[in-house]
DNA sequence: CGCCGATCTAGAACAAGTTGCAGAGTTGAT
DNA sequence: ATCAACTCTGCAACTTGTTCTAGATCGGCG
């Protein structure tokens, strides 16, 4: 029932996305076509180019069906982001970043993600704008994206059992990551400044993780 | 010429707002009425309740005139934010925050601002959403808001001549401030979490400002 | 097979941001 | 006072996100 596909509400397995309700093969295919069309359109013209009628036509689905799968343009773009983030996370898991300190690894990870986004700035723009524009009605989906981001950062720290302070630091890094990215996408900050700010905020992690065996 | 009132482009005095082009008294009054109506509507129903037709009617101005003063809803809301920020900044200048370290003072300042926003969450929501949703066409205006935010934080640090690292830390604090605020406004973080993250990020400032007389 | 409920399609309809336009009002210079 | 230029008004039109409706399809079940 795609009507519920986006309501990953009471599902206890909020990490994975699929097995909430059994989509048929055709439905799964539709969903993929839609996400793909969305990404393609965003890639071209950014947020404004993702027009629901276009997405529908482009993925060979009726407008009403599109809305059944994704109840708003924001939902659609947030889902697209979730999708992309999963790819990124999988890639990063295979090649974890090197670095002595946690700060270096986190900064390295984020800079790698940043370079990936630079290759498709308009898509990045569309997704980030949707993410920050989302209101309470999209909270659940946005929350998933944030959780994924947090997980990516936490993976890079290589911490087994983070303290509350460390979690707060990770959240702050996530905030900075999103906000600085927006600033860059809006043309108000240079690539260098983004790198600088990421480095700066990543020091927070080392504040809370004094390397036990440092000379 | 209100047609240019928002193009604070080549104006070298980007700090102050008024003297870009001489508005007549009636025009100044119109502008104020519009901003006031915008704030009032936002206060009630948030972003969605700020409808351009409503704003126009409510401020006794034709729709076309509204658009002449503020070329889009986003411009209007960002200008409203600028307006509110100026008030806040003036208030803070009169009663600067106490605190031994720069981190304490900055955190105190931001928490005070946060409490002010809590009194009008829907207005805050409308302004913040506009701010992060703004695209390149609003860059100049958004930039001013960021400058003002930065200035407020810098004031709290009490630094006379900040280094580049300190500026980066201030930017990161600003990023965290905006992003955590959005997260709270969307109902995805508690008030406590906001406070915690602000405290966390403010430590960055002390990292770059080692108090000269520490034991 | 024939039926039922859910899903999908095509398309109209509605809402709000934005634009365009003709005419009335204001302003400033002569 | 008069004229020209600019501004403001009222209103209609256009765009795009969203909703609604009537009918076509599909999938499972007796």
JSON list of N, CA and C in Angstrom, two decimals, chain A residues 188-214:
[
{"chain": "A", "resi": 188, "resn": "UNK", "atom": "N", "xyz": [27.02, 32.16, -1.14]},
{"chain": "A", "resi": 188, "resn": "UNK", "atom": "CA", "xyz": [27.44, 33.13, -0.14]},
{"chain": "A", "resi": 188, "resn": "UNK", "atom": "C", "xyz": [28.72, 32.71, 0.57]},
{"chain": "A", "resi": 189, "resn": "UNK", "atom": "N", "xyz": [29.25, 31.56, 0.20]},
{"chain": "A", "resi": 189, "resn": "UNK", "atom": "CA", "xyz": [30.52, 31.14, 0.80]},
{"chain": "A", "resi": 189, "resn": "UNK", "atom": "C", "xyz": [31.32, 30.40, -0.25]},
{"chain": "A", "resi": 190, "resn": "UNK", "atom": "N", "xyz": [32.63, 30.51, -0.15]},
{"chain": "A", "resi": 190, "resn": "UNK", "atom": "CA", "xyz": [33.50, 29.82, -1.10]},
{"chain": "A", "resi": 190, "resn": "UNK", "atom": "C", "xyz": [33.73, 28.39, -0.64]},
{"chain": "A", "resi": 191, "resn": "UNK", "atom": "N", "xyz": [34.22, 27.59, -1.55]},
{"chain": "A", "resi": 191, "resn": "UNK", "atom": "CA", "xyz": [34.57, 26.22, -1.21]},
{"chain": "A", "resi": 191, "resn": "UNK", "atom": "C", "xyz": [35.59, 26.18, -0.08]},
{"chain": "A", "resi": 192, "resn": "UNK", "atom": "N", "xyz": [36.52, 27.11, -0.13]},
{"chain": "A", "resi": 192, "resn": "UNK", "atom": "CA", "xyz": [37.55, 27.14, 0.91]},
{"chain": "A", "resi": 192, "resn": "UNK", "atom": "C", "xyz": [36.92, 27.38, 2.28]},
{"chain": "A", "resi": 193, "resn": "UNK", "atom": "N", "xyz": [35.96, 28.31, 2.29]},
{"chain": "A", "resi": 193, "resn": "UNK", "atom": "CA", "xyz": [35.35, 28.62, 3.57]},
{"chain": "A", "resi": 193, "resn": "UNK", "atom": "C", "xyz": [34.60, 27.41, 4.13]},
{"chain": "A", "resi": 194, "resn": "UNK", "atom": "N", "xyz": [33.95, 26.68, 3.25]},
{"chain": "A", "resi": 194, "resn": "UNK", "atom": "CA", "xyz": [33.28, 25.47, 3.69]},
{"chain": "A", "resi": 194, "resn": "UNK", "atom": "C", "xyz": [34.27, 24.52, 4.33]},
{"chain": "A", "resi": 195, "resn": "UNK", "atom": "N", "xyz": [35.39, 24.30, 3.66]},
{"chain": "A", "resi": 195, "resn": "UNK", "atom": "CA", "xyz": [36.41, 23.42, 4.20]},
{"chain": "A", "resi": 195, "resn": "UNK", "atom": "C", "xyz": [36.91, 23.90, 5.55]},
{"chain": "A", "resi": 196, "resn": "UNK", "atom": "N", "xyz": [37.14, 25.19, 5.62]},
{"chain": "A", "resi": 196, "resn": "UNK", "atom": "CA", "xyz": [37.66, 25.76, 6.86]},
{"chain": "A", "resi": 196, "resn": "UNK", "atom": "C", "xyz": [36.68, 25.53, 8.01]},
{"chain": "A", "resi": 197, "resn": "UNK", "atom": "N", "xyz": [35.41, 25.81, 7.76]},
{"chain": "A", "resi": 197, "resn": "UNK", "atom": "CA", "xyz": [34.42, 25.68, 8.83]},
{"chain": "A", "resi": 197, "resn": "UNK", "atom": "C", "xyz": [34.24, 24.22, 9.23]},
{"chain": "A", "resi": 198, "resn": "UNK", "atom": "N", "xyz": [34.31, 23.34, 8.26]},
{"chain": "A", "resi": 198, "resn": "UNK", "atom": "CA", "xyz": [34.21, 21.92, 8.62]},
{"chain": "A", "resi": 198, "resn": "UNK", "atom": "C", "xyz": [35.37, 21.52, 9.50]},
{"chain": "A", "resi": 199, "resn": "UNK", "atom": "N", "xyz": [36.57, 21.95, 9.13]},
{"chain": "A", "resi": 199, "resn": "UNK", "atom": "CA", "xyz": [37.72, 21.65, 9.98]},
{"chain": "A", "resi": 199, "resn": "UNK", "atom": "C", "xyz": [37.52, 22.20, 11.38]},
{"chain": "A", "resi": 200, "resn": "UNK", "atom": "N", "xyz": [37.07, 23.44, 11.42]},
{"chain": "A", "resi": 200, "resn": "UNK", "atom": "CA", "xyz": [36.89, 24.07, 12.73]},
{"chain": "A", "resi": 200, "resn": "UNK", "atom": "C", "xyz": [35.93, 23.27, 13.61]},
{"chain": "A", "resi": 201, "resn": "UNK", "atom": "N", "xyz": [34.79, 22.94, 13.06]},
{"chain": "A", "resi": 201, "resn": "UNK", "atom": "CA", "xyz": [33.78, 22.29, 13.90]},
{"chain": "A", "resi": 201, "resn": "UNK", "atom": "C", "xyz": [34.20, 20.87, 14.27]},
{"chain": "A", "resi": 202, "resn": "UNK", "atom": "N", "xyz": [34.96, 20.25, 13.41]},
{"chain": "A", "resi": 202, "resn": "UNK", "atom": "CA", "xyz": [35.36, 18.87, 13.71]},
{"chain": "A", "resi": 202, "resn": "UNK", "atom": "C", "xyz": [36.30, 18.79, 14.89]},
{"chain": "A", "resi": 203, "resn": "UNK", "atom": "N", "xyz": [36.95, 19.88, 15.22]},
{"chain": "A", "resi": 203, "resn": "UNK", "atom": "CA", "xyz": [37.81, 19.87, 16.41]},
{"chain": "A", "resi": 203, "resn": "UNK", "atom": "C", "xyz": [37.01, 19.56, 17.66]},
{"chain": "A", "resi": 204, "resn": "UNK", "atom": "N", "xyz": [35.73, 19.87, 17.61]},
{"chain": "A", "resi": 204, "resn": "UNK", "atom": "CA", "xyz": [34.89, 19.62, 18.77]},
{"chain": "A", "resi": 204, "resn": "UNK", "atom": "C", "xyz": [34.95, 18.16, 19.21]},
{"chain": "A", "resi": 205, "resn": "UNK", "atom": "N", "xyz": [35.02, 17.30, 18.22]},
{"chain": "A", "resi": 205, "resn": "UNK", "atom": "CA", "xyz": [35.03, 15.88, 18.54]},
{"chain": "A", "resi": 205, "resn": "UNK", "atom": "C", "xyz": [36.26, 15.52, 19.37]},
{"chain": "A", "resi": 206, "resn": "UNK", "atom": "N", "xyz": [37.39, 16.05, 18.97]},
{"chain": "A", "resi": 206, "resn": "UNK", "atom": "CA", "xyz": [38.61, 15.73, 19.71]},
{"chain": "A", "resi": 206, "resn": "UNK", "atom": "C", "xyz": [38.56, 16.31, 21.12]},
{"chain": "A", "resi": 207, "resn": "UNK", "atom": "N", "xyz": [37.81, 17.37, 21.28]},
{"chain": "A", "resi": 207, "resn": "UNK", "atom": "CA", "xyz": [37.64, 17.93, 22.62]},
{"chain": "A", "resi": 207, "resn": "UNK", "atom": "C", "xyz": [37.05, 16.90, 23.57]},
{"chain": "A", "resi": 208, "resn": "UNK", "atom": "N", "xyz": [36.13, 16.12, 23.03]},
{"chain": "A", "resi": 208, "resn": "UNK", "atom": "CA", "xyz": [35.43, 15.16, 23.88]},
{"chain": "A", "resi": 208, "resn": "UNK", "atom": "C", "xyz": [36.05, 13.77, 23.78]},
{"chain": "A", "resi": 209, "resn": "UNK", "atom": "N", "xyz": [37.02, 13.61, 22.91]},
{"chain": "A", "resi": 209, "resn": "UNK", "atom": "CA", "xyz": [37.68, 12.32, 22.74]},
{"chain": "A", "resi": 209, "resn": "UNK", "atom": "C", "xyz": [39.18, 12.49, 22.88]},
{"chain": "A", "resi": 210, "resn": "UNK", "atom": "N", "xyz": [39.66, 12.68, 24.08]},
{"chain": "A", "resi": 210, "resn": "UNK", "atom": "CA", "xyz": [41.11, 12.80, 24.22]},
{"chain": "A", "resi": 210, "resn": "UNK", "atom": "C", "xyz": [41.75, 11.46, 23.89]},
{"chain": "A", "resi": 211, "resn": "UNK", "atom": "N", "xyz": [42.61, 11.42, 22.87]},
{"chain": "A", "resi": 211, "resn": "UNK", "atom": "CA", "xyz": [43.24, 10.14, 22.50]},
{"chain": "A", "resi": 211, "resn": "UNK", "atom": "C", "xyz": [43.96, 9.56, 23.69]},
{"chain": "A", "resi": 212, "resn": "UNK", "atom": "N", "xyz": [43.60, 8.36, 24.09]},
{"chain": "A", "resi": 212, "resn": "UNK", "atom": "CA", "xyz": [44.11, 7.78, 25.33]},
{"chain": "A", "resi": 212, "resn": "UNK", "atom": "C", "xyz": [45.63, 7.61, 25.33]},
{"chain": "A", "resi": 213, "resn": "UNK", "atom": "N", "xyz": [46.16, 7.16, 24.20]},
{"chain": "A", "resi": 213, "resn": "UNK", "atom": "CA", "xyz": [47.60, 6.86, 24.22]},
{"chain": "A", "resi": 213, "resn": "UNK", "atom": "C", "xyz": [48.41, 7.85, 23.40]},
{"chain": "A", "resi": 214, "resn": "UNK", "atom": "N", "xyz": [48.27, 9.14, 23.72]},
{"chain": "A", "resi": 214, "resn": "UNK", "atom": "CA", "xyz": [49.03, 10.11, 22.92]},
{"chain": "A", "resi": 214, "resn": "UNK", "atom": "C", "xyz": [50.25, 10.49, 23.73]}
]
